[in-house]
Coordinates of C-alpha atoms in Angstrom, one line a residue:
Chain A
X11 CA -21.9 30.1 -36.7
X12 CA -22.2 26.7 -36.2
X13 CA -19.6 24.5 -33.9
X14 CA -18.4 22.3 -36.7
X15 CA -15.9 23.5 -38.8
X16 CA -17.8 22.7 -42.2
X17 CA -20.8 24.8 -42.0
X18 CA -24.5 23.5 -43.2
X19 CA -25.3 27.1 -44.2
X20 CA -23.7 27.9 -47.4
X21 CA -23.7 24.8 -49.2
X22 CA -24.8 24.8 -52.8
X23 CA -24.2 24.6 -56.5
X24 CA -22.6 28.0 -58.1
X25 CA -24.7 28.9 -61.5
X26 CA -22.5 31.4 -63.4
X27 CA -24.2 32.8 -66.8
X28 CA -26.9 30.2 -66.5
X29 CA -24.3 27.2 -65.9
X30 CA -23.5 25.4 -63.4
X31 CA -19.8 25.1 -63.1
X32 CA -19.6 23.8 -59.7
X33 CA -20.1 23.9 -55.8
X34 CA -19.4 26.1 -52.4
X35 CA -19.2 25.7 -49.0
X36 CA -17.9 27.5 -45.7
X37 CA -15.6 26.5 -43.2
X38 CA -15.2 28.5 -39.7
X39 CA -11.8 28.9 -38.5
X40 CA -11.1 26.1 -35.5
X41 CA -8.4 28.0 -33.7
X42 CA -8.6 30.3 -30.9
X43 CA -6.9 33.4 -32.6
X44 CA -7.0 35.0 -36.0
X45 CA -4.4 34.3 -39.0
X46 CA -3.1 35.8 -42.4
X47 CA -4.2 34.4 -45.1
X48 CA 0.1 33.3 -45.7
X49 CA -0.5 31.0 -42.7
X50 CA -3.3 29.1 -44.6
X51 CA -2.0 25.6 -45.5
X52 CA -5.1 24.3 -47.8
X53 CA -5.4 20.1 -48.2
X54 CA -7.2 18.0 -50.2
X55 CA -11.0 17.9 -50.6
X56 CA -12.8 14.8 -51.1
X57 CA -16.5 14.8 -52.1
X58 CA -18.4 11.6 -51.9
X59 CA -14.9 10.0 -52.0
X60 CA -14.1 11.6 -55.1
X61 CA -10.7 13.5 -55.1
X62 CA -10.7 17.3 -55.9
X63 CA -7.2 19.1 -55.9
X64 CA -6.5 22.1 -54.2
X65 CA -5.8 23.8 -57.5
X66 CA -9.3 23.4 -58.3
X67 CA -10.7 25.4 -54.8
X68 CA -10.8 29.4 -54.9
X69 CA -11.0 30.9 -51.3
X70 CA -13.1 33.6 -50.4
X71 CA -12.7 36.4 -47.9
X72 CA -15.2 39.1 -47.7
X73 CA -16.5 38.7 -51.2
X74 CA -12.6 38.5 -52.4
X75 CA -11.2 35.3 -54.3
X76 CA -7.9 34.2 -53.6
X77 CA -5.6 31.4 -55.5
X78 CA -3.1 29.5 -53.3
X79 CA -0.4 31.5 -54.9
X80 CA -2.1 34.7 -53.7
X81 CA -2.6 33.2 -50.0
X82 CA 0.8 32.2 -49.5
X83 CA 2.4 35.5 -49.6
X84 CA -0.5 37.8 -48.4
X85 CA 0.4 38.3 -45.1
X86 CA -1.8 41.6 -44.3
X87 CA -5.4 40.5 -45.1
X88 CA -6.6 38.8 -41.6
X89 CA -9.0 35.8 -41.0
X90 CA -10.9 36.6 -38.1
X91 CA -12.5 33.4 -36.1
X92 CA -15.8 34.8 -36.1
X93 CA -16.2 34.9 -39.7
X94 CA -16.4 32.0 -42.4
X95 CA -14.5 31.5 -45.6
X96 CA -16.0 30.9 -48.6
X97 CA -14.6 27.5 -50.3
X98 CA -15.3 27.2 -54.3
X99 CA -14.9 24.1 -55.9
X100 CA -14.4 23.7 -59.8
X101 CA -16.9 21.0 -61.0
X102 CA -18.9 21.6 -64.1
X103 CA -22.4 20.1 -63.2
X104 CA -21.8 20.7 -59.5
X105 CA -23.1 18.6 -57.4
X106 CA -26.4 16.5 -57.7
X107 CA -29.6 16.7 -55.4
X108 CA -29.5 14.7 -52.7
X109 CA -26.8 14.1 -49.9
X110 CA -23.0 14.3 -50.1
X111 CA -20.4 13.8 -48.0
X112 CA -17.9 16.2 -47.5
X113 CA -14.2 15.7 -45.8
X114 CA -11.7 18.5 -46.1
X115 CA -8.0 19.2 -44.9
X116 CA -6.1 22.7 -43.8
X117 CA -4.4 23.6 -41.1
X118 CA -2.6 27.2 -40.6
X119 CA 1.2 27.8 -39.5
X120 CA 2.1 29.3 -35.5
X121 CA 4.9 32.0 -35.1
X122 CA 4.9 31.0 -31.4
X123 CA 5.0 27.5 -31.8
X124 CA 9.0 25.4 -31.9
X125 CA 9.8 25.8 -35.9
X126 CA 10.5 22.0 -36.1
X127 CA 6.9 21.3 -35.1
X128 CA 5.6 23.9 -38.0
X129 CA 7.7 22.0 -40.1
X130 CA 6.0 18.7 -39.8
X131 CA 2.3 20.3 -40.5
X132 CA 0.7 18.7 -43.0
X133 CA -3.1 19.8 -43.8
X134 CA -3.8 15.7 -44.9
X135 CA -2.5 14.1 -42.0
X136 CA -3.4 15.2 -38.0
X137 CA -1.1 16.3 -35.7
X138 CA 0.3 14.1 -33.7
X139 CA -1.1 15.5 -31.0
X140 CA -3.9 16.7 -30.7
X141 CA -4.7 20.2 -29.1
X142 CA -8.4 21.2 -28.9
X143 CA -7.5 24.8 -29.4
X144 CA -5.8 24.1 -32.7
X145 CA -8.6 21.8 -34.3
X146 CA -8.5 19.0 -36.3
X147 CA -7.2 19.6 -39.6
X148 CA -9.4 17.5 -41.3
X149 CA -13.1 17.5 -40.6
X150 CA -15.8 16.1 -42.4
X151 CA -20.1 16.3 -43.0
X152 CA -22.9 14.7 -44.7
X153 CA -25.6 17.6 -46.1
X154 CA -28.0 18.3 -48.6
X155 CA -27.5 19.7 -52.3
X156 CA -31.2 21.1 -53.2
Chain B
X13 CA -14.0 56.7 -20.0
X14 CA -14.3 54.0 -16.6
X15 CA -11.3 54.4 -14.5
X16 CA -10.8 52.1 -11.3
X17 CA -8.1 53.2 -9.1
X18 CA -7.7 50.9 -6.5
X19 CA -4.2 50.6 -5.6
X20 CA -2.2 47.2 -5.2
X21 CA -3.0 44.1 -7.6
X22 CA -6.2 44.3 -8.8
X23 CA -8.6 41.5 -10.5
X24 CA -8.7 41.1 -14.4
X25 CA -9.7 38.5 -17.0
X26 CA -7.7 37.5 -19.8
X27 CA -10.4 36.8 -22.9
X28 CA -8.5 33.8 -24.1
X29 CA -10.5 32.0 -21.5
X30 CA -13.1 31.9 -23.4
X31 CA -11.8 30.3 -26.7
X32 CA -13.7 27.2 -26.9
X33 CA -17.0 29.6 -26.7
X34 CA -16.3 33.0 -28.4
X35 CA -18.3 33.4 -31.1
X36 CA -20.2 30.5 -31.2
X37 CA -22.1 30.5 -27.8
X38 CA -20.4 34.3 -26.4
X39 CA -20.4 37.8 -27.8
X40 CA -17.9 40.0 -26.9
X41 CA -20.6 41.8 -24.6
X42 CA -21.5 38.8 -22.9
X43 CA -17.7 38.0 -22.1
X44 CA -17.5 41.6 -20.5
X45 CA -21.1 40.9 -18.6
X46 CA -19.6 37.8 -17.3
X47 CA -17.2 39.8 -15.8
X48 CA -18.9 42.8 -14.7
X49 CA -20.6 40.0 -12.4
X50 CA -17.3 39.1 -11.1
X51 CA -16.8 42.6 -10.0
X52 CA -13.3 42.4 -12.0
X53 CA -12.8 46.2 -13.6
X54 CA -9.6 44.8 -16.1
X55 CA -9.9 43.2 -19.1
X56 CA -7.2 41.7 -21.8
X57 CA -8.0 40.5 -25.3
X58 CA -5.9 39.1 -28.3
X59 CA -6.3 41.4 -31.0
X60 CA -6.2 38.8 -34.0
X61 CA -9.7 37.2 -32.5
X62 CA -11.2 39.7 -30.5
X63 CA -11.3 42.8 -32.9
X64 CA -13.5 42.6 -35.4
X65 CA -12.1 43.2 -38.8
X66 CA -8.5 43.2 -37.4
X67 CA -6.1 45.0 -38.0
X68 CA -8.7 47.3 -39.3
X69 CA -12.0 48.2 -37.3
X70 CA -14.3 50.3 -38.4
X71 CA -14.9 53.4 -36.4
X72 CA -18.4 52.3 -35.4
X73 CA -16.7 48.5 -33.6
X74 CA -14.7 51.5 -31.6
X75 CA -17.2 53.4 -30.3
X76 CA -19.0 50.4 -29.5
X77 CA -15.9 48.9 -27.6
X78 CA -16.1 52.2 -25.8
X79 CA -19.9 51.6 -25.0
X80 CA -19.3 48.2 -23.5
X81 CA -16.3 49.6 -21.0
X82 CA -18.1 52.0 -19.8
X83 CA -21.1 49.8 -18.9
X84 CA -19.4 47.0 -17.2
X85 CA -16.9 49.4 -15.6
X86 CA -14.0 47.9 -17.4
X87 CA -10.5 49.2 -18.3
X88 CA -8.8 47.9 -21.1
X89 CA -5.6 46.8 -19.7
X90 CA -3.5 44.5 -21.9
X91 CA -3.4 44.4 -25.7
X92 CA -2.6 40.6 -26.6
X93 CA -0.5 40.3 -29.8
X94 CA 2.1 38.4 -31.9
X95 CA 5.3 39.7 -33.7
X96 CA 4.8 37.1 -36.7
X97 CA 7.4 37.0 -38.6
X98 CA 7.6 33.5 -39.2
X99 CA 3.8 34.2 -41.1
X100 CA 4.9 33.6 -44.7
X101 CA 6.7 29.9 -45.2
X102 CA 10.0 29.6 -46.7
X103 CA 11.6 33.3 -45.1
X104 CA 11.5 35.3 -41.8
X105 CA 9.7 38.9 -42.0
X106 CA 12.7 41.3 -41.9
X107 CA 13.4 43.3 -38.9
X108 CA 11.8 46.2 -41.2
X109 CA 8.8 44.7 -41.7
X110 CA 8.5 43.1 -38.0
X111 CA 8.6 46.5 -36.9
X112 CA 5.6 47.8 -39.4
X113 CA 3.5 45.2 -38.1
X114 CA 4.2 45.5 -34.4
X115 CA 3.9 49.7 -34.5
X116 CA 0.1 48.5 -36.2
X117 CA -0.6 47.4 -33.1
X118 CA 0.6 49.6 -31.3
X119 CA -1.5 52.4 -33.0
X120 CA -4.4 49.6 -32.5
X121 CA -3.9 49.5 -28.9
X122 CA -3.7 52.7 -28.3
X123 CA -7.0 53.5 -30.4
X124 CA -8.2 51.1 -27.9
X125 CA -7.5 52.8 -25.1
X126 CA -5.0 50.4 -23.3
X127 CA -1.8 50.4 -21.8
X128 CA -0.2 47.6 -21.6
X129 CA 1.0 45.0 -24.3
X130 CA 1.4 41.1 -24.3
X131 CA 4.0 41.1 -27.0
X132 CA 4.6 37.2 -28.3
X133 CA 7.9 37.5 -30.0
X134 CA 8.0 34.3 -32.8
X135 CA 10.4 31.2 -31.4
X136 CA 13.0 29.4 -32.6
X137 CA 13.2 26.6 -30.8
X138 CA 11.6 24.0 -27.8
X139 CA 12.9 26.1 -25.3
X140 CA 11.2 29.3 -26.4
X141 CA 13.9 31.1 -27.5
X142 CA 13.2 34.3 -29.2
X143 CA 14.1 35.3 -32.9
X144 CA 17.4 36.4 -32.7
X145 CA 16.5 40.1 -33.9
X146 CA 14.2 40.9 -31.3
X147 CA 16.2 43.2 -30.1
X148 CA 16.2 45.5 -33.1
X149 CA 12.5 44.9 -33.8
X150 CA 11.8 46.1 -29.9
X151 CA 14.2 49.3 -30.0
X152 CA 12.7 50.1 -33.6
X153 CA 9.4 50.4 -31.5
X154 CA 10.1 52.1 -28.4
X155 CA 9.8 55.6 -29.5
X156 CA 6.1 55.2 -30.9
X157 CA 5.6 53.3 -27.7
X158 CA 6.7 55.9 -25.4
X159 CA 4.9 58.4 -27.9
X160 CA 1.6 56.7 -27.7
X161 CA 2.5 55.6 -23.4
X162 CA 2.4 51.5 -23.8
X163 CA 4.5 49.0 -22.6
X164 CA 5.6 45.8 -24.6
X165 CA 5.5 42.9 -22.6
X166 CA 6.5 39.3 -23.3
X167 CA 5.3 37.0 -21.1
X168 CA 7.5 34.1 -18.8
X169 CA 5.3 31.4 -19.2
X170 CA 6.1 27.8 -17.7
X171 CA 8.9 25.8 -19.1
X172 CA 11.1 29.0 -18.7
X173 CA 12.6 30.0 -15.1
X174 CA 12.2 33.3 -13.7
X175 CA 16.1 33.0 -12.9
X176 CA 16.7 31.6 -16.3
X177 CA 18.7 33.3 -19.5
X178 CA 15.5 34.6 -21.1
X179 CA 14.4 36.7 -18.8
X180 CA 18.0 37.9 -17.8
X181 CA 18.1 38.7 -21.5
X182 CA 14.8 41.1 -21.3
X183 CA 16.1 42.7 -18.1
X184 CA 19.5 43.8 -19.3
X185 CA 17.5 44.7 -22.0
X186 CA 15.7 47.5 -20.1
X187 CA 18.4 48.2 -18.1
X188 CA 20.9 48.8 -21.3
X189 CA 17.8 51.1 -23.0
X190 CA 16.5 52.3 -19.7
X191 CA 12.7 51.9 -21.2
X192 CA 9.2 52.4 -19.3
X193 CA 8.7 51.3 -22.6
X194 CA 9.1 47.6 -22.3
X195 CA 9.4 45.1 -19.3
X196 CA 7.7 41.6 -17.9
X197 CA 4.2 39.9 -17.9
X198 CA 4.3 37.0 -15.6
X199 CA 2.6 34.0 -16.2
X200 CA 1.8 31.9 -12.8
X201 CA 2.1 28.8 -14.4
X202 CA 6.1 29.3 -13.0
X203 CA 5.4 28.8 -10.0
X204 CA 3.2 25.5 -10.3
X205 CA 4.6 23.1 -8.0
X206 CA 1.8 20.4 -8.0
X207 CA 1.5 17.9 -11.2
X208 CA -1.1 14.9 -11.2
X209 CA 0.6 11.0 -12.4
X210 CA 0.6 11.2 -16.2
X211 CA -0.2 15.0 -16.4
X212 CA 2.6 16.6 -18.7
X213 CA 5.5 18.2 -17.1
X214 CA 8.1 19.9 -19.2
X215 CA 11.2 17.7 -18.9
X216 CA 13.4 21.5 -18.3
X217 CA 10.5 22.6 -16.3
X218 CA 12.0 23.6 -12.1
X219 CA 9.4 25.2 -10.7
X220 CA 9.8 29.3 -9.3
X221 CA 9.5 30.0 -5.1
X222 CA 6.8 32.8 -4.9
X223 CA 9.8 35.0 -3.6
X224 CA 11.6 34.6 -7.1
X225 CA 9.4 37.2 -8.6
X226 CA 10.5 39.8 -5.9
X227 CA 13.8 41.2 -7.6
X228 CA 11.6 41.8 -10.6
X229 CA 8.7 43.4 -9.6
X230 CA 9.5 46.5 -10.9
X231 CA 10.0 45.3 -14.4
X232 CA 6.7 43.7 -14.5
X233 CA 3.4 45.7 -15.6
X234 CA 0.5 43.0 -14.9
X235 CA 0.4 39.1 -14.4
X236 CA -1.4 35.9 -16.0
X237 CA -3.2 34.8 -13.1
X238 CA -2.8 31.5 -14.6
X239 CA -4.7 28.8 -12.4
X240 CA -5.1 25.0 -13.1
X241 CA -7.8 23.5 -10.7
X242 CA -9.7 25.2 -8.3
X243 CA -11.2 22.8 -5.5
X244 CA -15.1 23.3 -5.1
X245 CA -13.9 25.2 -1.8
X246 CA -12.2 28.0 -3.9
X247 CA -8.4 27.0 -3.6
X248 CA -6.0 26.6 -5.9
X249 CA -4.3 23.5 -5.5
X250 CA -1.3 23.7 -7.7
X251 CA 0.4 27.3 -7.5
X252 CA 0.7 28.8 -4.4
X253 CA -1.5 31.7 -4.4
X254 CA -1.8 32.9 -1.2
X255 CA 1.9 33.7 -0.6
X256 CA 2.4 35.3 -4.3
X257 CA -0.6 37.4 -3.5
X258 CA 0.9 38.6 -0.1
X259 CA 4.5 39.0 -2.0
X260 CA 2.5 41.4 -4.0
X261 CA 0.7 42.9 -1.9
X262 CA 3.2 43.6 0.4
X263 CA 5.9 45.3 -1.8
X264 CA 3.4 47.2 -3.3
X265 CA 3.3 46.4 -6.5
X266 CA 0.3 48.0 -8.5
X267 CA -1.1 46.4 -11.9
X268 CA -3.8 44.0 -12.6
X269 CA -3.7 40.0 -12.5
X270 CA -5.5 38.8 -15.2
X271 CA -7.1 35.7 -15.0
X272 CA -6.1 33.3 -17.8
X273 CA -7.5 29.5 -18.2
X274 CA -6.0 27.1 -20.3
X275 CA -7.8 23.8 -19.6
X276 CA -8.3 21.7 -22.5
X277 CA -11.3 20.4 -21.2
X278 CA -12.9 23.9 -21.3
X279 CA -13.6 23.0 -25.1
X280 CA -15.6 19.8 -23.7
X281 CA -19.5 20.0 -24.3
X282 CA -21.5 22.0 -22.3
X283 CA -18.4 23.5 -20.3
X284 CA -18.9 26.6 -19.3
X285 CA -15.7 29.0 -18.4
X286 CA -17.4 31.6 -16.7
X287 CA -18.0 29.5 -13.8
X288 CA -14.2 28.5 -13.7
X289 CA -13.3 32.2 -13.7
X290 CA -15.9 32.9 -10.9
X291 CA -14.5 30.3 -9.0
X292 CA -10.9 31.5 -9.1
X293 CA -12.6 35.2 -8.7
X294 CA -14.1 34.4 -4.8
X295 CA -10.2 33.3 -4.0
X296 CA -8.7 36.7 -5.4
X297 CA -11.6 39.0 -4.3
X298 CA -10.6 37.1 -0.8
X299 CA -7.1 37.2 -1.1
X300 CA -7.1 40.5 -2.2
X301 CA -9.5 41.9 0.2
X302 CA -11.8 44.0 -2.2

């Protein structure tokens, strides 16, 4: 696993029934404990500058897909740090060959942490501190679409 | 399975040391190497990053957690866990399901072979005030606790006092149940007494005398030896360490101090932990005389 929190391995187009209908990538979890999936607070991705809604990314677990809906309220199934989730981006064509610039927004909820500083999370905007153990919540790389 | 029975406090390390390099640059078996070399025999992890596939390891990550204790001499002493129930936004877990997930882990501990627990209750507030049910959720608990022979600790961590309301809450706590079931984990960050200019300080933070602890020592199971900066001649230069080692020593009090560093620069480039801990390591294994 690689230290930044966008991973180069696992980038590429997503052919389903001979079509390309868009993109994946993984992200490593930047905190220094594991979290339920109902902790996850998914942002906004934006690809070359272009906008993509949350709606439009499917996370994946251990070969399992799961909407935002779904995340929210699954507090049993566990994101360990040492293993990456699966981002899938919606985008019929995918991506073209070349480079492309990735920047992408989550952050994840504390039980331990004052409730009126979980309150202000936002995965778009950092913290207004910032905590190394915690990560930045958005993080951003350049890499290659074969 | 590896038993060490020295009697007295005895030297540990607390996994969460190595945050900014588990998994990336560390394997689990090179965090227990590191401290086979120390010559510490206890060991604490957080379950959530530590077990792989939590709360559900295969049989196979068992046996092999089994493997490594036995090789580095290592016994698993503390269990690190949350009570979560502020993990789904918009509502609290109830006390029922609080309970389910904290008797998990305490089957998960067990399996695990240790005997301790650092039990983080959820917060509600800057001072660190626990969920108001944590009472319920804790006596719900005891039973399988007792059943399975673990104690649930929270830990007194730095802003909170060792005379303040929190932990005169837990101890009429134990005294109203009269559990072995459930009682203190110490964090030495109370007793800090030196800051640098501009370091943060907790505005309600008074710092603990070394003999504060004494009155409690029978409620408390095993310590965060929490330390700050070590000089390059193997002191600590902010928490008085040689008279809370004496304290313990001296009253007797058996359980393991486990070594627990929080430096943010620890994530810089090219830091390396170990050498921290191994630092702190030749001032207990002087203190302590082993």
């Amino acid at each position: 696993m690689e230290k930044q929190v966008i991973q180069s391995v696992g980038f590429r187009n997503i052919r389903e029934n001979g079509e390309v209908t868009g993109f994946q990538f993984k992200i490593r979890l930047p905190y220094y404990r594991g979290i339920f999936l109902s902790q996850i607070m998914p942002g906004t991705l934006f690809v070359d500058g272009e906008k993509i809604e949350k709606e439009n990314i499917v996370w994946c677990l251990k070969g399992e897909e799961y909407s935002n809906e779904e995340m929210s309220a699954d507090f049993k199934t566990h994101w360990n740090p040492t293993e990456c989730m699966v981002l899938k981006v919606k985008k019929p064509g995918g991506l073209a060959q070349g480079w492309h610039h990735l920047k992408y927004g989550f952050c994840f909820t504390s039980s331990y942490m004052p409730p009126i500083m979980q309150d202000k999370l936002d995965p778009d905007q950092e913290s207004f501190i910032f905590m190394p153990e915690f990560g930045h919540h958005i993080n951003e790389r350049r890499l290659l679409i074969v | 399975m590896y038993t060490y029975n020295r009697k007295g406090p005895k030297r540990g390390v607390a996994l969460y040391s190595y945050s900014a390099e588990f998994g990336l640059t560390k394997t689990l078996e090179d965090c227990f190497e590191d401290i086979h070399d120390m010559g510490a025999h206890g060991i604490e992890i957080l379950a959530n990053t530590h077990i792989e596939n939590y709360p559900n390891p295969t049989d196979a990550w068992v046996e092999n957690w089994f493997r490594l204790c036995e090789k580095y001499e290592i016994v698993p002493v503390e269990y690190g866990h949350w009570i979560d129930s502020h993990v789904v936004r918009g509502r609290d877990l109830t006390t029922e399901e609080s309970v389910e997930m904290l008797c998990r882990d305490l089957r998960l501990a067990h399996r695990l072979g240790f005997t301790c627990m650092r039990t983080k209750m959820p917060v509600i507030n800057g001072d660190l005030e626990p969920v108001k049910n944590w009472r319920e959720i804790i006596k719900a608990a005891l039973p399988l606790a007792e059943k399975l022979g673990l104690v649930m600790l929270p830990e007194i961590h730095t802003p909170s006092n060792l005379k303040g309301k929190m932990v005169s809450d837990y101890v009429d706590f134990i005294e109203e149940t009269g559990t072995k079931n459930f009682g203190l984990n110490i964090d030495f960050s109370v007793f800090r007494t030196e800051f640098r200019e501009g370091e943060h300080r907790s505005p309600n933070y008074i710092p603990n005398d070394p003999e504060d602890i004494i009155p409690l020592l029978q409620y408390i199971y095993c310590c965060h030896a929490k330390f700050i900066r070590m000089s390059d001649d193997f002191e600590e230069t902010t928490i008085p360490y040689t008279r809370i080692v004496k304290i313990l020593q001296e009253h007797g009090w058996n359980g393991y101090l486990l070594s627990e560093y929080e430096g943010a620069d620890k994530y810089d480039e090219g830091y390396e932990v170990g050498q921290t801990l191994r630092k702190q390591h030749i001032m207990l294994k002087n203190l302590l005389g082993d």
